[in-house]
Amino acid sequence: MSKTLFEKIWEKHVVESIADGPDVLYIDKHFIHEVTSPQAFAGLEKRGLPVFRPQKTIATADHNVPTLHQELPIKEALSRKQVEKLTENCAKYGVELYGLGHPFQGIVHVIGPELGITQPGMTIVCGDSHTSTHGAFGTIAFGIGTSEVEMTLATQCIMQGKPKVMRINVEGKLHPGVVSKDIILHIISKISASGATGYFVEYAGSTIRSLSMEARMTICNMSIEMGARGGMIAPDEVTFAYMRGRKFAPQGPDWDMKLEEWKKLKSDDDAVFDRELNIDAGDIEPMITYGTNPGQGMGISDTVPDPEKLQDESERNALRKSLTYMGFKGGEKMKGMHVQNVFIGSCTNSRIEDFRMIASLIKGKKKSPDINVMIVPGSQQVAAQIVKEGLDKIFTESGFFIRQPGCSACLGMNEDKVPAGEYCVSTSNRNFEGRQGPNARTILASPLTAAATALTGKISDVRELLNVNPA
Amino acid sequence: MSSKAISVVTSTAVPLKIENVDTDQIIPARFLKATNREGFGKNLFRDWRYIDNDENKPHEDFVLNQKKYSGKILVAGKNFGCGSSREHAAWAIKDYGFDVVVSSFFADIFRNNALNNFLLPVVVSDGFLHKLFTAIIADPSKEITVNLPSQTITLDGGDSETFQISDYKKTCLLNGYDDINYLLSQRAKIEAFEKSI
């Protein structure tokens, strides 16, 4: 019988199917970080259990680390304690840790792929919803809660109901100035913040195939923002070229053997999906969000939707609430509005390609004096590569300062926050109320749109800076 | 029966008539620095509960601050628990004193987290959810009964609906078993599986 890629990988990892219950799913790789793991280790201790397969878990510190002066002890006591607890737990249970100061440290979803730990056909979990990022390599990767982190540490398995499968086909050529972040924001705006709940998504089509691995990761990363359990892309030559020679990727004869396996990882031609959605790449503009969930997005030349025109009472109230929080009115244009902050970073957009893309836009131009810009690379390796390619000089000459790796103002757990009431054009993944700090107002956008905004001080259409005509 | 077990809950309810409640609202990230599972209830819906993060300045119109509403059942708008996978959200709701959350739709990760913490997520139809909101708001003393053995939710005075839950999870909740207990009992199978790959 023909099968989807998702089904092939899932079935290969089922240890046991419980009648009228979940499957016991074997996990190939488990990533942990300081925020969602301490209670899991405490659980193991209480039960008197070891970590069952410590070599299959990799740890890093990212969510709650400072992005300045990482060489110094963390000032804030609770944050310091949380990071120290991770170090203690990893030493005690024999788990490899890429902590602060380690050359491999960084955002968990940036380091897994760049180190070659993430490999096609794997099952991957992490106590973080953006684990879906790793799906860009043709893996089943999804976020879990701390009880499930404990399960994985204790047994290398978790218990999961098998989700339905959706395919999203993106076909055609992107307009200049439109990048992968715009594709995924466009998809979520079409399907809504809950439209893919209960599904695992496979992204396919000529547009997806044409994207680099970094761009594919941005798309898979935000699968959770439409409610999907995860997102994946079948591996291809782009995937294999990216992986070859990476630190933990197979080498020599092992590589050749694995490559043969990986080449078979795709949905059968006549595989049936529970749902399919077709997107025309030519319809996509640079995107921005106007509301307080990632489904509330629009093209930059559009106007904010008017709640009073909505028929459904609960939808009308929800949109009113969002716009009140954001300080926007139905019918107005956002392009040209002044904003106080720009954040460039997060597991969505902090990879080397993002920095290359921004550098090419800002080269020879100056940052607006009216705007605070926070730029945070995804990992120590990305930070080192920025210097190696001389991109740091371009940033410095344009008036930008690059901080040290971490999750930073994406979730505002550390001191990197957007002040109350202020706007922030952000390359991150969530525009929820208070996400970047109490009463902060987040506008999600691509790295290009964020960088254009940093140059002008206003929400900007990057196509005007690139001298290309908006479609 | 384990102290964690859940069977029949009869209680008044708190109506949170908001859709797409994300886990950043349930418990903001700045409160995730603790390394234990206890005490998150005091920060449940922190930024909706207090003005400027000040416990002396409650938002009077937020449901948790309205004295007329109380109970062990939280009734919320659709797509409850979306966003971040933080289990702290389930811990906060449970720690505050809720045993059941009712909505017409839950985000997947939150639902698993809730079940793993013996916080019962009950999915009802849009129509029944509307009835619940209307009834609770009209009379906050109205009781709701959530009966796990019979998989029914009943509004004081009559209206009732059945809800779905897998036999496996139902057995776990009724007996206070968790998934780790089960997985540990399957260790031989897991080791055999590892040899087969």
XYZ file of C-alpha atoms in Angstrom, chain A residues 1-356:
356
model
C 0.000 0.000 0.000
C 1.274 3.463 -0.764
C 2.348 5.591 2.163
C 3.245 9.127 3.062
C 6.752 9.957 4.246
C 5.329 10.625 7.693
C 3.720 7.189 7.890
C 6.892 5.436 6.738
C 9.037 7.014 9.453
C 6.369 6.720 12.157
C 5.683 3.043 11.525
C 9.378 2.250 11.622
C 9.555 3.655 15.151
C 6.475 2.079 16.729
C 7.517 -0.289 19.516
C 3.953 -1.145 20.366
C 0.446 0.012 19.444
C -2.017 0.074 22.315
C -5.595 -0.780 21.375
C -7.713 2.372 21.768
C -4.679 4.245 22.989
C -1.448 5.825 21.836
C 1.561 4.247 20.127
C 4.787 3.686 22.008
C 7.180 5.592 19.779
C 10.954 5.082 19.879
C 12.953 8.324 19.859
C 16.274 8.499 17.984
C 17.426 11.864 19.267
C 16.393 13.928 22.256
C 17.422 17.552 22.771
C 17.096 19.193 26.172
C 17.614 22.713 27.538
C 17.636 24.403 30.926
C 13.991 25.479 31.163
C 11.926 22.361 30.523
C 14.299 19.668 31.810
C 14.951 20.262 35.554
C 11.595 18.844 36.673
C 12.136 15.821 34.401
C 15.492 15.033 36.019
C 13.879 15.565 39.440
C 11.266 13.005 38.403
C 13.972 10.467 37.503
C 15.644 11.043 40.826
C 12.404 10.525 42.709
C 11.850 7.225 40.904
C 15.496 6.228 41.355
C 16.027 5.805 37.596
C 19.101 6.412 35.420
C 18.911 7.994 31.955
C 18.198 4.916 29.823
C 20.233 5.908 26.718
C 22.292 8.970 27.684
C 24.160 9.026 24.353
C 20.856 9.787 22.578
C 20.266 13.020 24.491
C 22.074 16.309 23.780
C 21.804 19.365 26.020
C 22.410 23.064 25.539
C 21.606 26.264 27.433
C 19.640 28.718 25.308
C 16.238 29.884 26.605
C 17.357 31.692 29.713
C 20.917 32.823 29.032
C 22.179 36.403 28.735
C 23.245 37.566 25.274
C 25.916 39.909 26.612
C 28.948 38.898 28.696
C 28.341 35.169 28.619
C 31.882 34.784 29.942
C 30.744 36.212 33.307
C 28.539 34.457 35.881
C 24.842 35.022 35.138
C 23.712 37.988 37.224
C 20.125 37.020 37.880
C 20.035 34.379 40.643
C 17.115 32.251 39.397
C 18.460 32.130 35.843
C 21.925 31.244 37.083
C 20.493 28.470 39.223
C 18.511 27.077 36.292
C 21.580 26.944 34.038
C 23.698 25.443 36.837
C 21.032 22.805 37.431
C 21.340 21.723 33.788
C 25.113 21.417 34.143
C 24.704 19.396 37.339
C 22.079 17.089 35.841
C 24.077 16.451 32.670
C 27.200 15.585 34.689
C 25.274 13.342 37.040
C 23.383 11.445 34.315
C 26.096 11.343 31.646
C 24.425 13.614 29.087
C 26.567 15.629 26.623
C 26.180 19.342 27.296
C 27.018 22.244 25.019
C 26.703 24.870 27.712
C 27.686 28.521 27.861
C 31.238 28.981 26.629
C 31.202 25.787 24.542
C 31.879 26.357 20.813
C 28.741 24.332 19.952
C 26.374 26.222 22.292
C 23.341 27.867 20.751
C 19.607 27.667 20.204
C 18.748 23.990 20.323
C 17.050 24.009 16.899
C 19.991 25.765 15.301
C 22.746 23.558 16.698
C 21.136 20.153 16.019
C 21.109 20.658 12.248
C 24.378 22.578 11.966
C 26.274 19.865 13.856
C 24.783 17.111 11.695
C 23.038 15.540 14.710
C 19.688 15.945 12.965
C 19.502 13.327 10.213
C 16.795 12.225 7.759
C 14.423 9.504 8.891
C 14.913 10.144 12.601
C 12.360 10.691 15.317
C 13.382 13.756 17.335
C 11.789 15.331 20.395
C 12.602 18.268 22.646
C 10.741 20.118 25.373
C 10.117 22.993 23.027
C 7.335 23.416 20.492
C 9.685 24.621 17.734
C 11.287 21.184 17.545
C 9.312 20.966 14.301
C 12.301 22.844 12.779
C 14.223 19.570 12.394
C 11.487 18.303 10.066
C 13.250 20.208 7.278
C 15.582 17.181 7.067
C 12.772 14.655 6.598
C 12.453 13.768 10.265
C 9.454 13.386 12.538
C 10.303 16.075 15.057
C 7.956 17.632 17.562
C 7.736 19.479 20.845
C 6.859 17.724 24.075
C 6.084 18.620 27.677
C 8.319 17.960 30.644
C 6.544 14.712 31.638
C 7.385 13.463 28.157
C 10.984 14.658 28.552
C 11.094 12.477 31.661
C 9.615 9.545 29.714
C 12.234 9.933 27.010
C 15.068 10.139 29.524
C 13.713 7.086 31.368
C 12.806 4.852 28.420
C 13.848 6.518 25.104
C 10.159 6.292 24.174
C 7.076 8.433 24.438
C 3.406 7.645 24.056
C 1.694 9.462 21.218
C -1.501 9.193 19.256
C -0.753 9.094 15.530
C -1.758 12.428 13.983
C -3.474 12.846 10.629
C -1.363 13.936 7.671
C -1.700 17.104 5.617
C 0.291 18.113 2.554
C 0.836 21.750 1.696
C 2.028 22.235 -1.880
C 3.708 25.507 -2.750
C 4.218 25.946 -6.480
C 5.781 28.661 -8.597
C 8.394 31.373 -8.364
C 8.688 33.804 -5.471
C 8.714 37.528 -6.196
C 11.920 39.419 -5.348
C 11.990 40.435 -1.681
C 9.772 37.498 -0.683
C 11.517 34.795 1.383
C 10.662 31.614 3.254
C 9.394 33.453 6.345
C 6.827 35.141 4.125
C 5.764 31.762 2.723
C 5.031 30.330 6.159
C 3.355 33.513 7.465
C 1.193 33.481 4.321
C 0.258 29.817 4.855
C -0.631 30.399 8.522
C -2.714 33.456 7.637
C -4.685 31.254 5.207
C -5.138 28.273 7.507
C -5.369 30.139 10.888
C -3.497 29.613 14.145
C -5.433 26.412 14.819
C -6.144 25.151 11.297
C -3.600 22.317 11.326
C -4.237 21.063 14.864
C -4.259 17.270 14.909
C -2.154 17.084 11.730
C 1.450 16.529 10.808
C 2.285 18.614 7.731
C 4.465 17.722 4.766
C 5.554 20.741 2.705
C 6.049 19.973 -0.962
C 6.083 21.569 -4.386
C 8.566 23.317 -6.656
C 8.904 26.399 -4.453
C 9.837 24.340 -1.399
C 12.318 22.283 -3.460
C 14.022 25.493 -4.606
C 14.751 26.590 -1.026
C 17.999 26.217 0.928
C 18.054 24.160 4.134
C 18.021 27.327 6.252
C 14.910 28.539 4.450
C 13.246 25.124 4.816
C 13.988 25.167 8.553
C 12.216 28.530 8.874
C 9.108 27.007 7.311
C 9.073 23.791 9.352
C 9.849 25.807 12.493
C 6.536 27.641 12.368
C 4.359 24.552 11.729
C 3.304 24.679 15.376
C 1.941 28.200 14.833
C -0.958 26.753 12.843
C -1.427 24.062 15.469
C 0.342 21.273 13.546
C 2.093 18.581 15.545
C 5.064 19.103 13.258
C 6.146 19.821 9.719
C 8.500 17.991 7.376
C 10.125 18.178 3.951
C 11.390 15.124 2.098
C 15.204 15.115 1.951
C 16.833 15.732 -1.420
C 20.178 16.796 -2.921
C 19.937 20.150 -1.122
C 19.637 18.284 2.195
C 22.507 15.917 1.462
C 24.803 18.728 0.290
C 24.075 20.642 3.507
C 24.769 17.608 5.687
C 27.907 16.266 4.061
C 30.973 16.760 6.238
C 29.129 18.149 9.272
C 30.623 17.258 12.645
C 28.267 14.396 13.597
C 27.035 13.431 10.134
C 28.072 9.948 9.015
C 31.472 9.850 7.285
C 33.102 7.609 4.663
C 31.369 4.293 3.904
C 28.743 5.051 6.580
C 27.783 8.166 4.656
C 27.320 6.225 1.425
C 25.187 3.642 3.164
C 23.031 6.232 4.931
C 22.662 8.248 1.745
C 21.103 5.265 -0.015
C 18.564 4.956 2.825
C 17.829 8.679 2.892
C 17.178 8.833 -0.844
C 14.201 6.522 -0.321
C 12.586 8.897 2.172
C 9.650 10.369 0.304
C 5.904 10.005 0.061
C 4.769 7.508 -2.546
C 3.338 9.137 -5.665
C -0.156 7.865 -4.942
C -0.006 8.331 -1.163
C -3.231 9.715 0.262
C -3.193 12.668 2.643
C -6.065 13.451 4.998
C -5.969 16.994 3.717
C -4.159 18.918 0.962
C -3.683 22.634 0.510
C -2.281 24.352 -2.584
C -0.469 27.667 -2.424
C 0.645 29.771 -5.380
C 4.041 31.325 -4.606
C 3.201 34.212 -6.919
C 0.409 35.303 -4.531
C 2.843 35.911 -1.677
C 3.985 39.406 -0.669
C 6.361 40.334 2.141
C 4.210 39.516 5.187
C 3.583 41.220 8.527
C 1.257 40.372 11.407
C -1.277 42.832 12.795
C -2.684 40.818 15.691
C -1.777 38.648 18.640
C -1.543 35.225 17.059
C 0.564 34.194 14.056
C -2.547 33.526 11.968
C -3.304 37.249 12.011
C -0.955 38.125 9.150
C -1.257 40.021 5.870
C 0.739 41.275 2.910
C 2.585 44.501 3.671
C 0.476 46.505 1.221
C -2.809 45.249 2.738
C -4.911 47.000 5.359
C -5.715 45.713 8.853
C -9.033 43.808 8.741
C -12.018 45.536 10.279
C -13.645 43.567 13.123
C -16.965 45.371 12.589
C -17.234 43.704 9.180
C -17.083 40.189 10.661
C -20.377 38.315 10.921
C -19.396 35.798 13.582
C -19.635 37.300 17.075
C -16.798 35.327 18.639
C -14.469 36.097 15.710
C -15.402 39.770 15.920
C -14.646 39.867 19.645
C -11.366 38.007 19.194
C -10.182 40.431 16.502
C -11.297 43.456 18.542
C -9.312 42.166 21.505
C -6.201 41.653 19.344
C -6.394 45.081 17.735
C -7.009 46.813 21.067
C -3.868 45.185 22.425
C -1.859 46.132 19.349
C -3.268 49.660 19.152
C -4.345 49.210 15.514
C -7.627 50.099 13.836
C -9.486 48.095 11.222
C -8.896 49.479 7.732
C -5.552 51.155 8.375
C -2.249 50.453 6.638
C 0.688 49.401 8.755
C 3.349 50.227 6.222
C 4.988 53.522 7.166
C 4.104 53.292 10.874
C 6.908 54.170 13.269
C 8.181 51.378 15.474
C 10.668 51.593 18.345
C 12.303 48.153 18.158
C 13.556 45.485 15.792
C 14.549 41.994 16.924
C 16.559 39.764 14.611
C 17.072 36.290 16.010
C 15.242 33.168 17.358
C 15.113 29.562 16.149
C 13.076 30.826 13.188
C 15.606 33.248 11.700
C 19.099 33.328 13.193
C 21.098 31.131 10.848
C 24.021 32.204 8.696
C 21.871 32.621 5.604
C 19.663 35.099 7.488
C 22.738 37.175 8.318
C 24.022 37.027 4.739
